[in-house]
């Protein structure tokens, strides 16, 4: 391994790992890491879902920035600089707890991203397209599939391309975030001066347990991802220096890029008018009427003149932003799965790095196929309802993502104990405290995802997800638990299929 004596598990790196790692190319510099992180953490697809909880959402956004985002940034900064091996979170988990734990954790870490790309992100892109370029009218089924499949496979193609080319998608995505969210924030101020703001009282910011239960999973989902650049650890030019640099600056920018637009939406739209799917897009259209257009008595927004021009530009930037979110996560999680393939925790067939591109093309194609399958299946099950499709896939993506951190966050103190002599350019303070706090928050969020309101009034009126009744809580529990358990079992299967690779290296 490249960073310190990571030799106790496995005793020696498989021959396959040594061969595949020689195909990797170093193209990942300091600012690439920063832009990659911004695309990883700042996702505009969930801004509406957070804002729909009202002013209380802003309170919990700031609270979780302090108690979750900052500690996770500190933890990942140490792991990423001390153990900058390709595969990042898979390497940390498997070396701390063994390959079986690494295999299960890594499968969860990977599978959520093609699910997210083919569901939540694709539908968000469609919503932006129909809102800004199709007069708000839904696409017919053939047009829907044409647009979404083009979206999905454009992302897969970007992940397949060599990193010196593919990394420009995250770079463009980061600048799109700056422009889109910055322009929106400035326009909210202009809109407030011209029309007045919706407004809310100071009491609306008061936190409640019900609000925490509803918001903590999606806010934590927004705030994870600092480790993703380390999935390309062997492609970094100077990870010991650049990883902490990117993480700490990315943390500050991420909070600002979430807080300002969410506050702007709450100022512009009444809470009852904010939806999880279209809340941010609707707010953009409404405030852009200051450049040309008007809001009708029934709330319908019509853009004209320069407002239409800026609206179209915002639509393009929104689509590029959600695409870049998917591309960065696919780039990273696919690399982690490929590493587990050549390390003996997944089928060897998947652990192949392309000699031509220096990327895991086989896993990239597999991600595209999974995304396509999710897109088609979810569209059929929800009878073409974009809002239902968005909500269903978002819940699954959040739960599988967060559970995967049950292997990542506890790894810090165990790796310190197992590899005390590994150079650590940065050392996180209070490693046990940070790991325990983060892990407990993940456990709490996971419980609330499968049993909303547990500990107070499970599936009570203030906790049941939209569209569900208390009588259906058992059914809802199964819809959340069955996929999670199934994914974990597939992780075990992947570990079993990796046995020949482990045996060749003398590992277990």
XYZ file of C-alpha atoms in Angstrom:
508
model
C 0.000 0.000 0.000
C 1.115 3.516 -0.577
C 0.408 5.047 2.814
C 1.955 3.447 5.843
C 2.129 -0.211 6.856
C -1.347 -1.379 5.875
C -0.257 -5.007 5.946
C -2.136 -6.829 8.726
C -5.341 -7.306 6.671
C -4.509 -8.629 4.163
C -0.982 -9.922 4.857
C -0.030 -8.961 1.315
C -1.898 -7.167 -1.403
C -3.230 -9.583 -4.027
C -1.253 -9.823 -7.245
C -4.418 -8.594 -8.960
C -4.323 -5.392 -6.917
C -0.726 -4.713 -7.821
C -1.452 -5.227 -11.520
C -4.600 -3.075 -11.611
C -3.144 -0.181 -9.632
C -0.386 0.233 -12.196
C -3.056 1.328 -14.703
C -4.143 4.324 -12.593
C -3.013 7.815 -13.612
C -2.340 10.825 -11.417
C -4.588 13.688 -12.556
C -6.274 14.738 -9.300
C -4.926 18.045 -7.921
C -5.869 20.378 -5.072
C -8.585 22.363 -6.836
C -9.928 19.244 -8.550
C -10.528 17.799 -5.073
C -12.280 20.972 -3.910
C -14.581 21.110 -6.943
C -15.207 17.365 -6.664
C -16.250 17.820 -3.035
C -18.622 20.671 -3.839
C -20.391 18.506 -6.421
C -20.415 15.627 -3.952
C -21.930 17.463 -0.987
C -23.986 20.308 -2.456
C -26.937 18.695 -4.206
C -29.749 20.952 -5.408
C -32.168 18.025 -5.773
C -32.878 17.963 -2.011
C -33.081 21.717 -1.354
C -36.840 21.725 -1.876
C -37.303 18.676 0.369
C -35.496 20.453 3.215
C -37.237 23.819 2.725
C -40.669 22.155 2.697
C -40.318 21.685 6.483
C -40.395 25.448 7.013
C -38.136 27.797 8.959
C -37.319 25.028 11.423
C -35.359 23.374 8.613
C -32.891 26.247 8.632
C -32.324 25.752 12.372
C -31.600 22.048 12.016
C -29.404 22.766 8.980
C -27.110 24.889 11.154
C -27.255 22.541 14.168
C -26.258 19.530 12.085
C -23.506 21.542 10.412
C -21.960 21.903 13.882
C -22.588 18.451 15.338
C -22.319 16.339 12.152
C -20.666 18.068 9.203
C -17.713 19.544 11.093
C -16.859 16.346 13.056
C -17.132 14.226 9.891
C -14.829 16.661 8.070
C -12.259 16.333 10.868
C -12.480 12.534 10.828
C -12.197 12.145 7.047
C -9.357 14.686 6.850
C -7.200 12.389 8.993
C -8.184 9.160 7.253
C -7.849 10.645 3.784
C -4.394 12.089 4.414
C -3.039 9.128 6.405
C -4.433 6.336 4.210
C -4.791 7.794 0.697
C -5.080 4.442 -1.058
C -7.363 3.960 -4.046
C -10.762 2.868 -2.803
C -10.774 5.193 0.225
C -13.736 4.180 2.425
C -13.505 0.515 1.371
C -9.831 0.423 2.355
C -10.469 2.083 5.730
C -13.388 -0.187 6.621
C -11.811 -3.446 5.442
C -8.466 -2.738 7.129
C -10.174 -1.740 10.370
C -12.777 -4.534 10.548
C -11.903 -7.120 7.888
C -12.845 -7.771 4.291
C -16.333 -9.115 5.031
C -17.316 -5.871 6.757
C -15.647 -3.943 3.942
C -17.536 -5.909 1.286
C -20.979 -5.399 2.823
C -20.315 -1.751 3.613
C -18.894 -1.075 0.175
C -21.807 -2.673 -1.649
C -24.191 -0.346 0.196
C -21.880 2.582 -0.556
C -21.923 1.733 -4.253
C -25.513 0.623 -4.942
C -27.114 3.806 -3.632
C -25.524 5.892 -6.376
C -26.880 4.235 -9.526
C -30.244 4.119 -7.703
C -29.952 7.854 -6.978
C -28.802 8.704 -10.517
C -31.605 6.782 -12.200
C -34.272 7.989 -9.794
C -34.000 11.226 -7.852
C -31.473 13.014 -10.061
C -33.007 12.001 -13.388
C -36.468 13.089 -12.244
C -35.095 16.375 -10.894
C -33.509 17.065 -14.281
C -36.806 16.270 -16.050
C -38.658 18.614 -13.710
C -36.251 21.456 -14.480
C -36.546 20.794 -18.208
C -40.356 20.741 -18.238
C -40.552 23.810 -15.985
C -38.226 26.035 -17.987
C -38.419 24.637 -21.528
C -41.738 22.794 -21.882
C -44.219 25.266 -20.409
C -44.615 23.204 -17.259
C -46.254 20.340 -19.160
C -45.197 16.769 -18.361
C -43.333 14.810 -21.028
C -45.115 11.885 -22.629
C -43.657 8.457 -21.842
C -41.337 8.118 -24.902
C -39.986 11.648 -24.388
C -39.542 10.981 -20.659
C -37.457 7.890 -21.329
C -35.444 9.594 -24.063
C -34.524 12.497 -21.793
C -33.805 10.466 -18.651
C -31.823 7.730 -20.400
C -29.750 10.383 -22.181
C -29.155 11.965 -18.774
C -28.137 8.676 -17.136
C -25.818 7.456 -19.867
C -24.200 10.870 -20.322
C -23.223 10.572 -16.666
C -21.920 7.044 -17.186
C -19.876 8.146 -20.204
C -18.320 10.960 -18.154
C -17.348 8.404 -15.507
C -15.806 6.109 -18.125
C -13.582 8.786 -19.650
C -10.064 9.132 -18.264
C -9.996 11.316 -15.180
C -8.134 14.170 -16.859
C -11.210 14.527 -19.115
C -14.022 13.333 -16.855
C -13.010 15.637 -14.000
C -14.203 18.635 -16.036
C -17.829 17.634 -15.350
C -17.354 18.195 -11.587
C -15.459 21.409 -12.323
C -18.290 22.741 -14.495
C -20.782 21.495 -11.932
C -19.053 23.393 -9.131
C -19.101 26.638 -11.102
C -22.753 26.022 -12.016
C -23.505 25.807 -8.293
C -21.732 29.087 -7.622
C -23.576 30.841 -10.462
C -27.008 29.306 -9.892
C -27.124 29.596 -6.107
C -25.380 32.970 -6.120
C -27.728 34.427 -8.741
C -30.743 33.037 -6.897
C -29.627 34.531 -3.575
C -29.009 37.963 -5.091
C -32.339 37.835 -6.916
C -34.203 36.998 -3.691
C -32.934 40.282 -2.266
C -34.136 42.163 -5.367
C -37.490 40.350 -5.232
C -37.920 41.244 -1.572
C -37.235 44.908 -2.270
C -39.719 44.957 -5.152
C -42.542 42.755 -3.830
C -41.926 42.164 -0.160
C -41.192 38.777 1.339
C -43.372 35.966 2.616
C -41.831 36.344 6.049
C -42.010 34.257 9.213
C -41.767 34.889 12.920
C -38.806 34.100 15.118
C -40.864 31.351 16.711
C -40.989 29.500 13.389
C -37.289 28.719 13.802
C -37.918 26.837 17.059
C -36.698 23.236 16.755
C -39.040 20.341 17.471
C -38.487 16.607 17.826
C -40.875 15.890 14.952
C -38.933 18.308 12.765
C -35.664 16.659 13.760
C -36.997 13.199 12.906
C -38.211 14.388 9.529
C -35.134 16.410 8.647
C -32.130 14.661 10.135
C -31.918 11.857 7.524
C -32.037 14.133 4.472
C -29.762 16.759 6.064
C -27.186 14.111 6.947
C -27.544 12.744 3.420
C -26.689 16.235 2.170
C -23.704 16.520 4.497
C -21.912 13.219 3.771
C -19.322 12.674 1.057
C -16.033 14.122 2.300
C -14.420 10.732 1.728
C -15.426 10.440 -1.940
C -12.270 12.005 -3.474
C -10.224 9.358 -1.645
C -11.855 6.655 -3.732
C -9.387 7.957 -6.339
C -6.541 8.154 -3.801
C -3.848 6.696 -6.072
C -4.819 9.247 -8.740
C -4.129 12.235 -6.462
C -0.933 14.192 -6.976
C -0.426 15.045 -3.278
C -3.202 13.645 -1.035
C -1.416 14.325 2.262
C -1.500 18.045 1.523
C -4.565 18.401 -0.685
C -7.181 16.273 1.107
C -7.377 18.380 4.321
C -7.221 21.556 2.206
C -10.169 20.480 0.075
C -12.243 19.130 2.960
C -12.049 22.168 5.232
C -12.771 24.668 2.463
C -15.455 22.446 1.026
C -17.182 22.266 4.425
C -17.476 26.042 4.729
C -18.669 26.526 1.148
C -21.166 23.660 1.454
C -22.920 25.190 4.462
C -23.181 28.540 2.679
C -24.408 26.995 -0.567
C -27.158 25.144 1.303
C -28.130 27.778 3.860
C -28.555 30.776 1.545
C -30.904 29.224 -1.051
C -32.974 27.404 1.595
C -33.426 30.669 3.470
C -34.266 32.324 0.146
C -36.990 29.762 -0.648
C -38.526 30.243 2.796
C -38.562 34.004 2.276
C -40.220 33.769 -1.136
C -42.704 30.896 -0.909
C -45.245 29.992 1.784
C -44.419 26.592 3.290
C -47.628 25.034 1.944
C -46.473 25.871 -1.587
C -43.018 24.245 -1.258
C -42.714 20.706 -2.604
C -39.834 18.282 -2.270
C -39.466 17.837 -6.017
C -40.099 21.282 -7.474
C -39.656 23.646 -4.527
C -36.310 25.088 -5.604
C -37.236 25.303 -9.282
C -40.537 27.019 -8.433
C -38.732 29.537 -6.237
C -36.243 30.315 -9.026
C -39.043 31.048 -11.476
C -40.909 33.227 -9.014
C -38.000 35.466 -8.020
C -36.803 35.732 -11.635
C -39.971 37.667 -12.452
C -38.041 40.748 -11.274
C -36.173 40.523 -14.602
C -39.371 40.106 -16.618
C -42.660 38.353 -15.922
C -45.325 38.165 -13.255
C -46.976 35.912 -10.662
C -50.712 35.420 -11.224
C -53.400 35.543 -8.559
C -53.510 31.731 -8.565
C -49.737 31.546 -7.978
C -48.874 30.691 -11.586
C -45.529 32.173 -12.627
C -44.931 33.509 -16.132
C -41.502 34.703 -17.269
C -40.975 37.108 -20.146
C -38.192 39.070 -21.786
C -34.905 38.969 -19.899
C -36.613 36.888 -17.207
C -37.074 34.118 -19.779
C -33.413 34.328 -20.798
C -32.188 34.049 -17.211
C -34.778 31.362 -16.483
C -33.503 29.242 -19.361
C -29.935 29.771 -18.157
C -30.958 28.721 -14.643
C -32.638 25.607 -16.062
C -29.455 24.614 -17.886
C -27.329 25.208 -14.783
C -29.772 23.221 -12.634
C -29.587 20.225 -14.989
C -25.788 20.442 -15.155
C -25.676 20.684 -11.366
C -27.712 17.522 -10.766
C -25.790 15.717 -13.514
C -22.467 16.615 -11.911
C -23.746 15.345 -8.545
C -24.458 11.975 -10.090
C -21.204 11.875 -12.049
C -18.989 12.576 -9.026
C -20.681 9.928 -6.882
C -20.612 7.373 -9.710
C -16.928 8.131 -10.364
C -16.080 7.624 -6.705
C -18.298 4.708 -5.679
C -17.483 2.777 -8.872
C -13.780 3.067 -8.074
C -14.406 1.801 -4.548
C -16.300 -1.235 -5.892
C -13.542 -1.954 -8.421
C -10.927 -1.841 -5.652
C -12.921 -4.343 -3.605
C -12.997 -6.511 -6.734
C -9.240 -6.712 -7.100
C -8.732 -6.795 -3.325
C -10.832 -9.937 -2.886
C -14.094 -8.527 -1.487
C -16.099 -8.625 -4.730
C -16.008 -10.632 -7.979
C -12.648 -10.321 -9.709
C -14.478 -9.542 -12.967
C -15.476 -6.152 -11.525
C -11.994 -5.345 -10.258
C -10.549 -4.338 -13.615
C -9.131 -0.930 -14.484
C -9.187 -0.067 -18.184
C -5.709 0.279 -19.643
C -7.067 2.784 -22.157
C -8.985 5.079 -19.787
C -7.552 4.314 -16.351
C -11.122 3.925 -15.043
C -13.272 0.941 -13.897
C -15.266 0.669 -17.132
C -16.977 -2.609 -16.209
C -18.360 -1.176 -12.972
C -19.307 2.046 -14.780
C -21.409 0.067 -17.259
C -22.946 -1.957 -14.416
C -23.933 1.292 -12.681
C -25.556 2.497 -15.891
C -27.549 -0.716 -16.205
C -28.699 -0.512 -12.567
C -29.681 3.149 -13.038
C -31.665 2.260 -16.131
C -33.419 -0.595 -14.351
C -34.318 1.601 -11.382
C -35.603 4.341 -13.674
C -37.869 2.018 -15.653
C -39.106 0.055 -12.625
C -39.831 3.129 -10.508
C -41.597 4.864 -13.405
C -43.839 1.851 -13.911
C -44.584 1.339 -10.204
C -45.499 5.002 -9.705
C -47.554 5.089 -12.941
C -45.445 7.945 -14.254
C -45.917 10.211 -11.231
C -42.699 12.226 -10.965
C -43.423 13.310 -7.379
C -44.020 9.740 -6.178
C -40.970 8.456 -8.047
C -38.824 11.202 -6.519
C -39.985 10.466 -2.977
C -39.687 6.694 -3.229
C -36.167 6.672 -4.640
C -34.925 9.467 -2.374
C -35.929 7.478 0.726
C -34.071 4.398 -0.510
C -31.001 6.421 -1.489
C -30.867 8.151 1.894
C -31.191 4.943 3.912
C -28.585 2.930 1.974
C -26.149 5.840 1.944
C -26.331 6.542 5.660
C -26.073 2.887 6.709
C -22.813 2.583 4.754
C -21.220 5.109 7.123
C -21.620 2.648 10.011
C -18.408 1.131 8.682
C -16.606 4.359 7.798
C -17.043 6.547 10.888
C -15.926 3.972 13.516
C -12.784 3.155 11.507
C -10.747 6.141 12.763
C -9.871 4.975 16.318
C -9.379 1.363 15.186
C -6.933 2.364 12.448
C -5.045 4.530 14.923
C -4.667 1.508 17.182
C -3.817 -0.996 14.413
C -1.414 1.286 12.524
C 0.096 3.658 15.092
C 3.263 4.260 13.055
C 1.503 5.412 9.894
C 2.401 9.087 9.259
C -0.580 11.350 9.870
C -0.138 14.819 8.319
C -3.351 15.810 10.098
C -4.717 14.331 13.345
C -8.378 14.749 14.287
C -9.025 15.728 17.916
C -10.907 13.323 20.215
C -11.112 10.439 17.724
C -13.257 8.179 19.915
C -15.697 10.991 20.737
C -16.047 12.021 17.112
C -16.550 8.443 15.926
C -19.110 7.614 18.618
C -21.146 10.803 18.100
C -21.229 10.409 14.320
C -22.087 6.724 14.533
C -24.934 7.337 17.000
C -26.379 10.027 14.726
C -26.271 7.604 11.794
C -27.987 4.903 13.872
C -30.695 7.340 14.957
C -31.303 8.497 11.386
C -31.423 4.900 10.172
C -34.023 3.949 12.773
C -36.166 6.963 11.917
C -36.023 6.145 8.217
C -37.495 2.678 8.717
C -39.723 3.543 11.710
C -40.523 7.293 11.691
C -41.292 8.599 15.157
C -39.839 5.588 16.995
C -39.258 6.571 20.594
C -42.198 8.972 20.607
C -45.255 8.101 18.459
C -44.174 5.636 15.794
C -45.995 6.560 12.594
C -48.081 9.111 14.466
C -49.689 12.062 12.725
C -46.554 14.180 13.029
C -44.183 11.491 11.737
C -45.870 9.395 9.046
C -44.484 10.134 5.550
C -46.820 11.842 3.116
C -49.385 9.480 1.688
C -49.037 6.848 4.422
C -51.443 6.101 7.272
C -50.780 4.615 10.703
C -52.457 1.378 9.613
C -49.775 0.982 6.921
C -46.753 1.305 9.208
C -45.930 -2.405 8.957
C -45.987 -2.213 5.169
C -43.800 0.886 5.222
C -41.329 -0.814 7.568
C -40.988 -3.682 5.112
C -40.520 -1.377 2.113
C -37.528 0.163 3.879
C -36.051 -2.927 5.534
C -36.326 -5.432 2.688
C -34.090 -3.494 0.249
C -31.534 -2.784 3.001
C -31.330 -6.424 4.061
C -31.231 -7.508 0.439
C -28.338 -5.162 -0.322
C -26.429 -6.434 2.723
C -26.893 -10.033 1.597
C -25.628 -9.108 -1.856
C -22.577 -7.617 -0.149
C -21.976 -10.961 1.567
C -22.383 -12.703 -1.803
C -19.830 -10.363 -3.363
C -17.405 -11.189 -0.528
C -17.915 -14.921 -1.145
C -17.285 -14.479 -4.877
C -14.017 -12.723 -4.042
C -12.631 -15.788 -2.273
C -10.348 -16.923 -5.151
C -8.636 -13.522 -5.168
C -8.187 -13.621 -1.386
C -6.870 -17.171 -1.511
C -4.246 -16.196 -4.071
C -2.901 -13.622 -1.602
C -3.153 -15.844 1.482
C -6.006 -13.729 2.944
C -9.338 -14.772 4.450
